[in-house]
GROMACS .gro file of N, CA and C in nm:
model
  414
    1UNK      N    1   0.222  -1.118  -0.304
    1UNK     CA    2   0.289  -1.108  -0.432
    1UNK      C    3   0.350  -0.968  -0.446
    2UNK      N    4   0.489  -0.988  -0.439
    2UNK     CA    5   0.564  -0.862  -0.539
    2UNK      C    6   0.554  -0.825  -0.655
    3UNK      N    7   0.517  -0.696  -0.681
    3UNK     CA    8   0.531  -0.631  -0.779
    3UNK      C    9   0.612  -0.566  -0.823
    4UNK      N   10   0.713  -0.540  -0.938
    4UNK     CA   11   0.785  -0.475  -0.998
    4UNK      C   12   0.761  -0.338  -0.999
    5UNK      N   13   0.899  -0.262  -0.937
    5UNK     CA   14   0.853  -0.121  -0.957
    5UNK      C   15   0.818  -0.088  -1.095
    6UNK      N   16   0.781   0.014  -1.126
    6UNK     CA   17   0.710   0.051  -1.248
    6UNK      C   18   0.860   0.106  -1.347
    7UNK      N   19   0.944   0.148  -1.352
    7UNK     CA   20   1.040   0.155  -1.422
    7UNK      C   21   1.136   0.061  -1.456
    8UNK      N   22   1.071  -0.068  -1.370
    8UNK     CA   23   1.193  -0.207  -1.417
    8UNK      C   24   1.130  -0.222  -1.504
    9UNK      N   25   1.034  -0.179  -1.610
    9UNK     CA   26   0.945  -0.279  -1.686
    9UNK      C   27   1.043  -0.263  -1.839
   10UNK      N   28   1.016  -0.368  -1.909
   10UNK     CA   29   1.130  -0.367  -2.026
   10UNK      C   30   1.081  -0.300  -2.132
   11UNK      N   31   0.995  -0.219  -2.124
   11UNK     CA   32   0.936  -0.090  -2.238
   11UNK      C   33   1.003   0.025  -2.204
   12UNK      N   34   1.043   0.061  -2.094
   12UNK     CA   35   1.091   0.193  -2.014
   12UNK      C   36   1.261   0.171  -2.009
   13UNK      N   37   1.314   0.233  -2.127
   13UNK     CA   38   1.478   0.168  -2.117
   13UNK      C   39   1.479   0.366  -2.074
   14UNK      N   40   1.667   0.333  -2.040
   14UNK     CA   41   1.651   0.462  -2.037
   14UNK      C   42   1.654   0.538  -1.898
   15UNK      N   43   1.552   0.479  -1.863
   15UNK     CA   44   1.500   0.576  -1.701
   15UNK      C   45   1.588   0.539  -1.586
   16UNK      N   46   1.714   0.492  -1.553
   16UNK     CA   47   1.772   0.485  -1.467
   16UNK      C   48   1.782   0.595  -1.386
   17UNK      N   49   1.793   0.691  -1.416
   17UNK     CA   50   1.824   0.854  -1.361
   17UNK      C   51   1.713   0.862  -1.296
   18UNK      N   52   1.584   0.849  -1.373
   18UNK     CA   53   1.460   0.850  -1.310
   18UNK      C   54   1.439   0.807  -1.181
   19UNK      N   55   1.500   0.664  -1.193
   19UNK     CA   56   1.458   0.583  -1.102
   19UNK      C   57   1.526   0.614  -0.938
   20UNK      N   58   1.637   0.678  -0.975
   20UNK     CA   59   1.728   0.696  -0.890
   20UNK      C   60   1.702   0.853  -0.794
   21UNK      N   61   1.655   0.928  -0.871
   21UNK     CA   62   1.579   1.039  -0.823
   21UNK      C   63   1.460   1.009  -0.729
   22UNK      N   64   1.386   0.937  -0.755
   22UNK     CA   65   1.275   0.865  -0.718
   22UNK      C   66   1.279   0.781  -0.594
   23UNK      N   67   1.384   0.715  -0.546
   23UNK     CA   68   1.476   0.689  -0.457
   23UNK      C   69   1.465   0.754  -0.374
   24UNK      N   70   1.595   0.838  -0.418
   24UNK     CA   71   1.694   0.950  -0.316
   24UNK      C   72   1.535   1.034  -0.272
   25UNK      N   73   1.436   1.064  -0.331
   25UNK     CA   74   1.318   1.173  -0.317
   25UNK      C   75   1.255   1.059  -0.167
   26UNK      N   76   1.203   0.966  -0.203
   26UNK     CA   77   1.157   0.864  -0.093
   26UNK      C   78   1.239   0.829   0.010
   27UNK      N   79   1.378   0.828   0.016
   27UNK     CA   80   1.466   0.818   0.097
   27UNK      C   81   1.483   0.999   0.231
   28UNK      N   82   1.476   1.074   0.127
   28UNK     CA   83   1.444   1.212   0.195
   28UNK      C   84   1.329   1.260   0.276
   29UNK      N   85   1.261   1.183   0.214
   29UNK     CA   86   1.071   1.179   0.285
   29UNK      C   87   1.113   1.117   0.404
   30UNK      N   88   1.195   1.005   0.468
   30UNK     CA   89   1.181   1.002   0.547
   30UNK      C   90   1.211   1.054   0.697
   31UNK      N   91   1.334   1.150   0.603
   31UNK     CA   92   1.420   1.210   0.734
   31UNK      C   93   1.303   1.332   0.818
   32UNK      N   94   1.332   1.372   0.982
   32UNK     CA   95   1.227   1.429   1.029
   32UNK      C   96   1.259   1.537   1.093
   33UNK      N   97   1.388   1.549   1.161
   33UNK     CA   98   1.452   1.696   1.196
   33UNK      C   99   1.559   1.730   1.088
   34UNK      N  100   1.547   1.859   1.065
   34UNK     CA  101   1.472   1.948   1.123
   34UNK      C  102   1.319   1.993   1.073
   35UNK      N  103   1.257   2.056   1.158
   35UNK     CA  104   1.115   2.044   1.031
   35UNK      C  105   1.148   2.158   0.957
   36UNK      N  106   1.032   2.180   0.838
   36UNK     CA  107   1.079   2.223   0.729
   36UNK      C  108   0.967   2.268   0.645
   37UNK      N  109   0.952   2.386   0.563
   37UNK     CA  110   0.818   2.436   0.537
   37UNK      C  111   0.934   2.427   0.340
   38UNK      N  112   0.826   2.404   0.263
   38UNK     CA  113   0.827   2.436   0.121
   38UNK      C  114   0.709   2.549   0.063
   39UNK      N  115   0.771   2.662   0.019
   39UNK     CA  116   0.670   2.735  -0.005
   39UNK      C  117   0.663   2.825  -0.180
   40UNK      N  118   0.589   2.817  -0.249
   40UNK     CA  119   0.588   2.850  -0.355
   40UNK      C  120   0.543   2.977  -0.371
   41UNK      N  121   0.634   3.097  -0.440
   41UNK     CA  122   0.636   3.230  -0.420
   41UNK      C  123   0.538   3.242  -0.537
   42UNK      N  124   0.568   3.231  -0.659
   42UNK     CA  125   0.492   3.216  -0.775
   42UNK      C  126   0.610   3.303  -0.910
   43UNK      N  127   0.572   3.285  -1.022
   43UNK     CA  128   0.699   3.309  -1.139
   43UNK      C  129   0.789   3.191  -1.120
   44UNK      N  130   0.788   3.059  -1.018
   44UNK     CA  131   0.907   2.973  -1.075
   44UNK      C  132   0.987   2.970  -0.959
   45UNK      N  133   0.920   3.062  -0.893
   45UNK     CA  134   0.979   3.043  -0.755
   45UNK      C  135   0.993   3.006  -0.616
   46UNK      N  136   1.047   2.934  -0.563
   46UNK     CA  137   1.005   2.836  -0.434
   46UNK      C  138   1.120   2.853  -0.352
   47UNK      N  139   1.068   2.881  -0.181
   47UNK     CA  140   1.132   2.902  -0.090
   47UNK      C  141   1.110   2.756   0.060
   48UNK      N  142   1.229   2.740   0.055
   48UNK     CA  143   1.233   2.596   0.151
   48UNK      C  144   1.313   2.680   0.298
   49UNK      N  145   1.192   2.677   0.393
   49UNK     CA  146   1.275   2.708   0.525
   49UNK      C  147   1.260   2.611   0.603
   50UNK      N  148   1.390   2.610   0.674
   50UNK     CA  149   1.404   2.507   0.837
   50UNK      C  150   1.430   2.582   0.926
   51UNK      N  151   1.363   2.509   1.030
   51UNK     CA  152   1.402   2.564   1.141
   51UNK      C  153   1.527   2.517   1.229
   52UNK      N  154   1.621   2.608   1.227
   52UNK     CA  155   1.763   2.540   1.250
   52UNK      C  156   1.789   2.628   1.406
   53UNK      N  157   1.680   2.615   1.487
   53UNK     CA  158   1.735   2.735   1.644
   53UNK      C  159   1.861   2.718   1.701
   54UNK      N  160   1.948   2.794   1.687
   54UNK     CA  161   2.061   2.750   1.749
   54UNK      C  162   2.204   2.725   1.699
   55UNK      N  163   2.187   2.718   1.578
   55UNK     CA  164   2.245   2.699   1.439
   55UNK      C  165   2.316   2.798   1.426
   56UNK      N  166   2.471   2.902   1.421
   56UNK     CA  167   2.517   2.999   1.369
   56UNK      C  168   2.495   2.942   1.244
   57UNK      N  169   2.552   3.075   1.169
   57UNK     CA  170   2.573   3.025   0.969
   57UNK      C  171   2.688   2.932   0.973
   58UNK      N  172   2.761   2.984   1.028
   58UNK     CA  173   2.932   2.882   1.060
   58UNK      C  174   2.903   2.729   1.083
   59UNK      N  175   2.797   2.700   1.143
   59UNK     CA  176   2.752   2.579   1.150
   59UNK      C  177   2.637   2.498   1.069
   60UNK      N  178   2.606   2.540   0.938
   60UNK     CA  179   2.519   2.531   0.860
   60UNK      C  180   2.617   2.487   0.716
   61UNK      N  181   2.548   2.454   0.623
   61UNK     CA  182   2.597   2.421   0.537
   61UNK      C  183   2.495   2.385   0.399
   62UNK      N  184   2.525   2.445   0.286
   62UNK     CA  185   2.403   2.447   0.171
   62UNK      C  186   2.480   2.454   0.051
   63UNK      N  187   2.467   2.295  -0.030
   63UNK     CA  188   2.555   2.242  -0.105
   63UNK      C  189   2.426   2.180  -0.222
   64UNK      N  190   2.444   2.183  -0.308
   64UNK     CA  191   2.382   2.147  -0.430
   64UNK      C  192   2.472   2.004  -0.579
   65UNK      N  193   2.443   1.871  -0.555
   65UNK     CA  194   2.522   1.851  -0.643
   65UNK      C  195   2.437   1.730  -0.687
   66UNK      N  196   2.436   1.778  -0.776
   66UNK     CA  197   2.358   1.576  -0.881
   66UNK      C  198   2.193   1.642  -0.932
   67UNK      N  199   2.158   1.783  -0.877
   67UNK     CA  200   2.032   1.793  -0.904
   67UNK      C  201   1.991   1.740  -0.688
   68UNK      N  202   2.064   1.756  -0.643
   68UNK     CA  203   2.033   1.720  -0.481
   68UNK      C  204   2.115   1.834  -0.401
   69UNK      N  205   1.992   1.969  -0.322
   69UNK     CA  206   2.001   2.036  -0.254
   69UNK      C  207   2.000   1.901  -0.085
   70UNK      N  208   2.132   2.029  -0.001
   70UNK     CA  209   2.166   1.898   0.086
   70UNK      C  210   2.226   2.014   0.213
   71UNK      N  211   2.150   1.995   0.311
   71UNK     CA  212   2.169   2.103   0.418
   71UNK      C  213   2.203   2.023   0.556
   72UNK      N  214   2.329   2.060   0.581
   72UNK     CA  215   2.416   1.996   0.672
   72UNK      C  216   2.436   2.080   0.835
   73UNK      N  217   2.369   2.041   0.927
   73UNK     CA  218   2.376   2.113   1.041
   73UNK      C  219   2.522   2.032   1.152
   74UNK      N  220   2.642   2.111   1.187
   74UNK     CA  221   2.698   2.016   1.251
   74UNK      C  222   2.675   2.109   1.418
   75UNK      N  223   2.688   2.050   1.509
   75UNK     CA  224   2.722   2.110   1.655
   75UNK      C  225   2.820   2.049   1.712
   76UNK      N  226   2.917   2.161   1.753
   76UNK     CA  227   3.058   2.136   1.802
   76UNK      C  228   3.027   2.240   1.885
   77UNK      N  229   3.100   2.189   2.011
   77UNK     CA  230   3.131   2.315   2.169
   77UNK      C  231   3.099   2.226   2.291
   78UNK      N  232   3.093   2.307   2.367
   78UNK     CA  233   3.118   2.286   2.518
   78UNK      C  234   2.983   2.240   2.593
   79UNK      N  235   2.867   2.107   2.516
   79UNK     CA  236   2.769   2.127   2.510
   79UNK      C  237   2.731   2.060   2.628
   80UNK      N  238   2.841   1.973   2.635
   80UNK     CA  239   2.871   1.862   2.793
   80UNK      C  240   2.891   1.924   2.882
   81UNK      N  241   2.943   2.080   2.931
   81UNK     CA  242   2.963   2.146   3.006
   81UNK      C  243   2.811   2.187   3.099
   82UNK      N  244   2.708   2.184   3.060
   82UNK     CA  245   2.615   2.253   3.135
   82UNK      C  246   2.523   2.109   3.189
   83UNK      N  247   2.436   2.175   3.280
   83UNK     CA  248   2.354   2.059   3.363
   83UNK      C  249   2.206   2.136   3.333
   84UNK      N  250   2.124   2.042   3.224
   84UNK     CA  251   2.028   2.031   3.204
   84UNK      C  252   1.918   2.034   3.306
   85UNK      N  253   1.798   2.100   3.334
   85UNK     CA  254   1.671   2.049   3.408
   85UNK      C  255   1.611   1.960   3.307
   86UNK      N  256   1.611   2.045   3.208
   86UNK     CA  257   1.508   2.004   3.084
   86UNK      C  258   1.554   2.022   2.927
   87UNK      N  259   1.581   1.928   2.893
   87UNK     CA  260   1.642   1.959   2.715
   87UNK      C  261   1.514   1.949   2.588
   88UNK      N  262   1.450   2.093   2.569
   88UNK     CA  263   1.365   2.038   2.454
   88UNK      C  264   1.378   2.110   2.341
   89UNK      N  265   1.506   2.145   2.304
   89UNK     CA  266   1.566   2.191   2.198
   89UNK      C  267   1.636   2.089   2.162
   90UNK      N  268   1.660   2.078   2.022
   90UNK     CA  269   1.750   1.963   1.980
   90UNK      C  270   1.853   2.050   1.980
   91UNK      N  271   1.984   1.926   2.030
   91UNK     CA  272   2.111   1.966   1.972
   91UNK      C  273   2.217   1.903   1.895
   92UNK      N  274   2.166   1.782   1.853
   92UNK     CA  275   2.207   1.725   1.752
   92UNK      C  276   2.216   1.765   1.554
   93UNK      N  277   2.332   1.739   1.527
   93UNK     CA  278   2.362   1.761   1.385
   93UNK      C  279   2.266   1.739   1.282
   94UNK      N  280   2.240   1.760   1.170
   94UNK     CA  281   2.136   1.697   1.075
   94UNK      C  282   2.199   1.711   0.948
   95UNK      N  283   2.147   1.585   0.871
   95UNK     CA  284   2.099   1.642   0.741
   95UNK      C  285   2.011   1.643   0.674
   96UNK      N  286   1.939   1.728   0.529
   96UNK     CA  287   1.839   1.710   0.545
   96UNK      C  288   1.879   1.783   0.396
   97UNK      N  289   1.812   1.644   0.295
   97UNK     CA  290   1.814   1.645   0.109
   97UNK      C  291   1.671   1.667   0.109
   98UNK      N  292   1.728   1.755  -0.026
   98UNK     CA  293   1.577   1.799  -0.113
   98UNK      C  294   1.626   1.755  -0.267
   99UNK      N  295   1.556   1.646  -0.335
   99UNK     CA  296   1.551   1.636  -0.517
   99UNK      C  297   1.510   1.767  -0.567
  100UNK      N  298   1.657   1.819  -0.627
  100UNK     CA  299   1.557   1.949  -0.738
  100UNK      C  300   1.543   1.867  -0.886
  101UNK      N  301   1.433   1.972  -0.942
  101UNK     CA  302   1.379   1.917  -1.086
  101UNK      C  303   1.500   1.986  -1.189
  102UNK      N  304   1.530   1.938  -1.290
  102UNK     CA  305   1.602   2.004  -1.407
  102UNK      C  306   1.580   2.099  -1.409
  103UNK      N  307   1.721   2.218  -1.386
  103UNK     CA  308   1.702   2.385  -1.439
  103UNK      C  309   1.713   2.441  -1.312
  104UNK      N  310   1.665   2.414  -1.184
  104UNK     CA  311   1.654   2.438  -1.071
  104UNK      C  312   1.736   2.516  -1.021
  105UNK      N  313   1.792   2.616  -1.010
  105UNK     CA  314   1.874   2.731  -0.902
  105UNK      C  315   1.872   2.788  -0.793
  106UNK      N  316   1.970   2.732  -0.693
  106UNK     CA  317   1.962   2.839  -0.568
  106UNK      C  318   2.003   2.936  -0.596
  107UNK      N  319   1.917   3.087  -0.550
  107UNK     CA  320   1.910   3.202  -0.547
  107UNK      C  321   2.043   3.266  -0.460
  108UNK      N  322   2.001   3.206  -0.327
  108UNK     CA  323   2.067   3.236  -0.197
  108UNK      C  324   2.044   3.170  -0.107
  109UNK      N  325   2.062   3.162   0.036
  109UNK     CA  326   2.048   3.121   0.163
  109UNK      C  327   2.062   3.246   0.283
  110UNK      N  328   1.912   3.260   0.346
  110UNK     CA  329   1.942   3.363   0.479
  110UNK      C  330   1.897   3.308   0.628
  111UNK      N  331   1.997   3.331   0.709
  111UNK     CA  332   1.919   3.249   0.803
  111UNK      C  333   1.904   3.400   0.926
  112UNK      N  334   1.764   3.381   0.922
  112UNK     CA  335   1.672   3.484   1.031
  112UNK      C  336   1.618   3.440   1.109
  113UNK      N  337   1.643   3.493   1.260
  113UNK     CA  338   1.563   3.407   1.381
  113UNK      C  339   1.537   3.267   1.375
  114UNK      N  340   1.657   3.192   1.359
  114UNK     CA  341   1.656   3.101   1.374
  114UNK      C  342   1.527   3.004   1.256
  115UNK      N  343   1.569   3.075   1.176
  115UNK     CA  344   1.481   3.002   1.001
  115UNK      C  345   1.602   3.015   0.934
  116UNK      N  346   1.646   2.883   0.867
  116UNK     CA  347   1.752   2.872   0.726
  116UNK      C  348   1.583   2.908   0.600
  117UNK      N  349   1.643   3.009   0.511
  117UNK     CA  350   1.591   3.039   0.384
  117UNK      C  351   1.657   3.000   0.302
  118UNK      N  352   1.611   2.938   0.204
  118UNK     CA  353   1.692   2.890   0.045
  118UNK      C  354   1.596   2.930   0.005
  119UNK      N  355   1.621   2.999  -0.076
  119UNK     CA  356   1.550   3.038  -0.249
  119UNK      C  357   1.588   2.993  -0.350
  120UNK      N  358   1.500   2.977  -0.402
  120UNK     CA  359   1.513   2.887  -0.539
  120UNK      C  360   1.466   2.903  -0.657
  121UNK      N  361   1.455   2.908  -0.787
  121UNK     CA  362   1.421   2.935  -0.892
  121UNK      C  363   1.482   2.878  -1.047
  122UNK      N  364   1.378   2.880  -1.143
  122UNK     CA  365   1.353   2.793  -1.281
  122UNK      C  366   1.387   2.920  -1.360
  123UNK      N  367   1.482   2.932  -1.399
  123UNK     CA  368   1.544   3.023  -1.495
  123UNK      C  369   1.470   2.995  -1.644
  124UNK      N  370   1.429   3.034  -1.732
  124UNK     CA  371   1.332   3.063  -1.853
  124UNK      C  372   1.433   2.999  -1.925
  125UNK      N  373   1.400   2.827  -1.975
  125UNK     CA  374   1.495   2.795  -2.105
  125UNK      C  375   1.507   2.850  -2.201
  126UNK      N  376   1.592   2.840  -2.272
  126UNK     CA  377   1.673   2.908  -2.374
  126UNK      C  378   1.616   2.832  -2.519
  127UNK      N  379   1.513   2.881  -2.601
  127UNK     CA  380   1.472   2.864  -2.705
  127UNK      C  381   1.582   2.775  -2.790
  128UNK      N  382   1.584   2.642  -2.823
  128UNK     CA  383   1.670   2.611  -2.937
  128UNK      C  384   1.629   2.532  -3.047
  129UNK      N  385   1.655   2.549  -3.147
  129UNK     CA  386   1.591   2.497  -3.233
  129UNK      C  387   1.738   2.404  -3.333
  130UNK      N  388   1.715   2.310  -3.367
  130UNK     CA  389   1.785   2.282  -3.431
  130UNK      C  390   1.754   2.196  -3.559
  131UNK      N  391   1.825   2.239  -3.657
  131UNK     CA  392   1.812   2.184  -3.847
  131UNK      C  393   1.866   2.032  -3.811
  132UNK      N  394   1.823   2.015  -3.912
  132UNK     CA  395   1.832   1.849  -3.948
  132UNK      C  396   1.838   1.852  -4.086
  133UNK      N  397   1.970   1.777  -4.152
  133UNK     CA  398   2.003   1.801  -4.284
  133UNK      C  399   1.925   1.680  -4.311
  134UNK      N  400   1.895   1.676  -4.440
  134UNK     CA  401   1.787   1.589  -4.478
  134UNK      C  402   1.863   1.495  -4.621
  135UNK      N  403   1.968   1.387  -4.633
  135UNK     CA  404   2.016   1.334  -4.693
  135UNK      C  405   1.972   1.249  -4.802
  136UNK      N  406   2.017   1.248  -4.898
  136UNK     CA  407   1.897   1.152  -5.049
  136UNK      C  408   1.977   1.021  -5.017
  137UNK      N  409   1.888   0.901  -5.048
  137UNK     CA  410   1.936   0.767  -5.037
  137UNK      C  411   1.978   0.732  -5.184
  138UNK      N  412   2.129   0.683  -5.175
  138UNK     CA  413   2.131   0.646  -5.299
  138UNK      C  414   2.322   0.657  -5.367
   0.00000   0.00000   0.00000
């Protein structure tokens, strides 16, 4: 027996966005190169490195859109030119999505010895308060 995901249920209007995040997040879980460390600095702040060996910056790519951080490795060159003993470096392209939460900001991107760095951070919402005029019936 199938069960209904938990946001089809007809009390939960509304949550499409939800649902769709929720998705794309499970859909990302499955991808496997490149590997990839998530690390939480603390104040709000979280650093996601891959290991991209081989990777110039020219060949990297770190794009943010929908609330979906999205890191694009392409390899172009003369890669057919050489004669392998042994290949245990990848040299294939990747991509590789991360779901950010509401508010979410990339800082920057550095790539050192062959580690892509993204930094990331939750900027302090902005207090708002808002009146509500209060109308007489009648």
């Amino acid at each position: 027996m199938n069960r209904p995901p938990f946001f089809d249920s007809p009390f939960l209007l509304g949550f499409d966005h939800t649902r769709a995040l929720i998705e794309r997040a499970a859909k990302a879980a499955g991808e496997g190169y490149p590997p990839y460390n998530v690390e939480e600095l603390g104040g709000g702040e979280v650093r996601i490195t891959l290991a991209v060996a081989g990777f110039t910056p020219a060949q990297l790519e770190v794009t943010v859109e929908d609330n979906q951080l999205s890191v694009v490795g392409k390899r172009e060159g003369a890669e057919g030119e050489r004669a392998y003993l042994h290949r245990g470096i990848a040299a294939r392209g990747f991509v590789r999505s991360f779901v950010l939460a509401g508010g979410m900001e990339v800082a920057g991107a550095t790539l050192e010895h062959g580690l892509l760095h993204i930094d990331l951070y939750r900027p302090a919402p902005e207090k708002k308060v808002k009146q509500i005029p209060i109308r007489t019936a009648g």
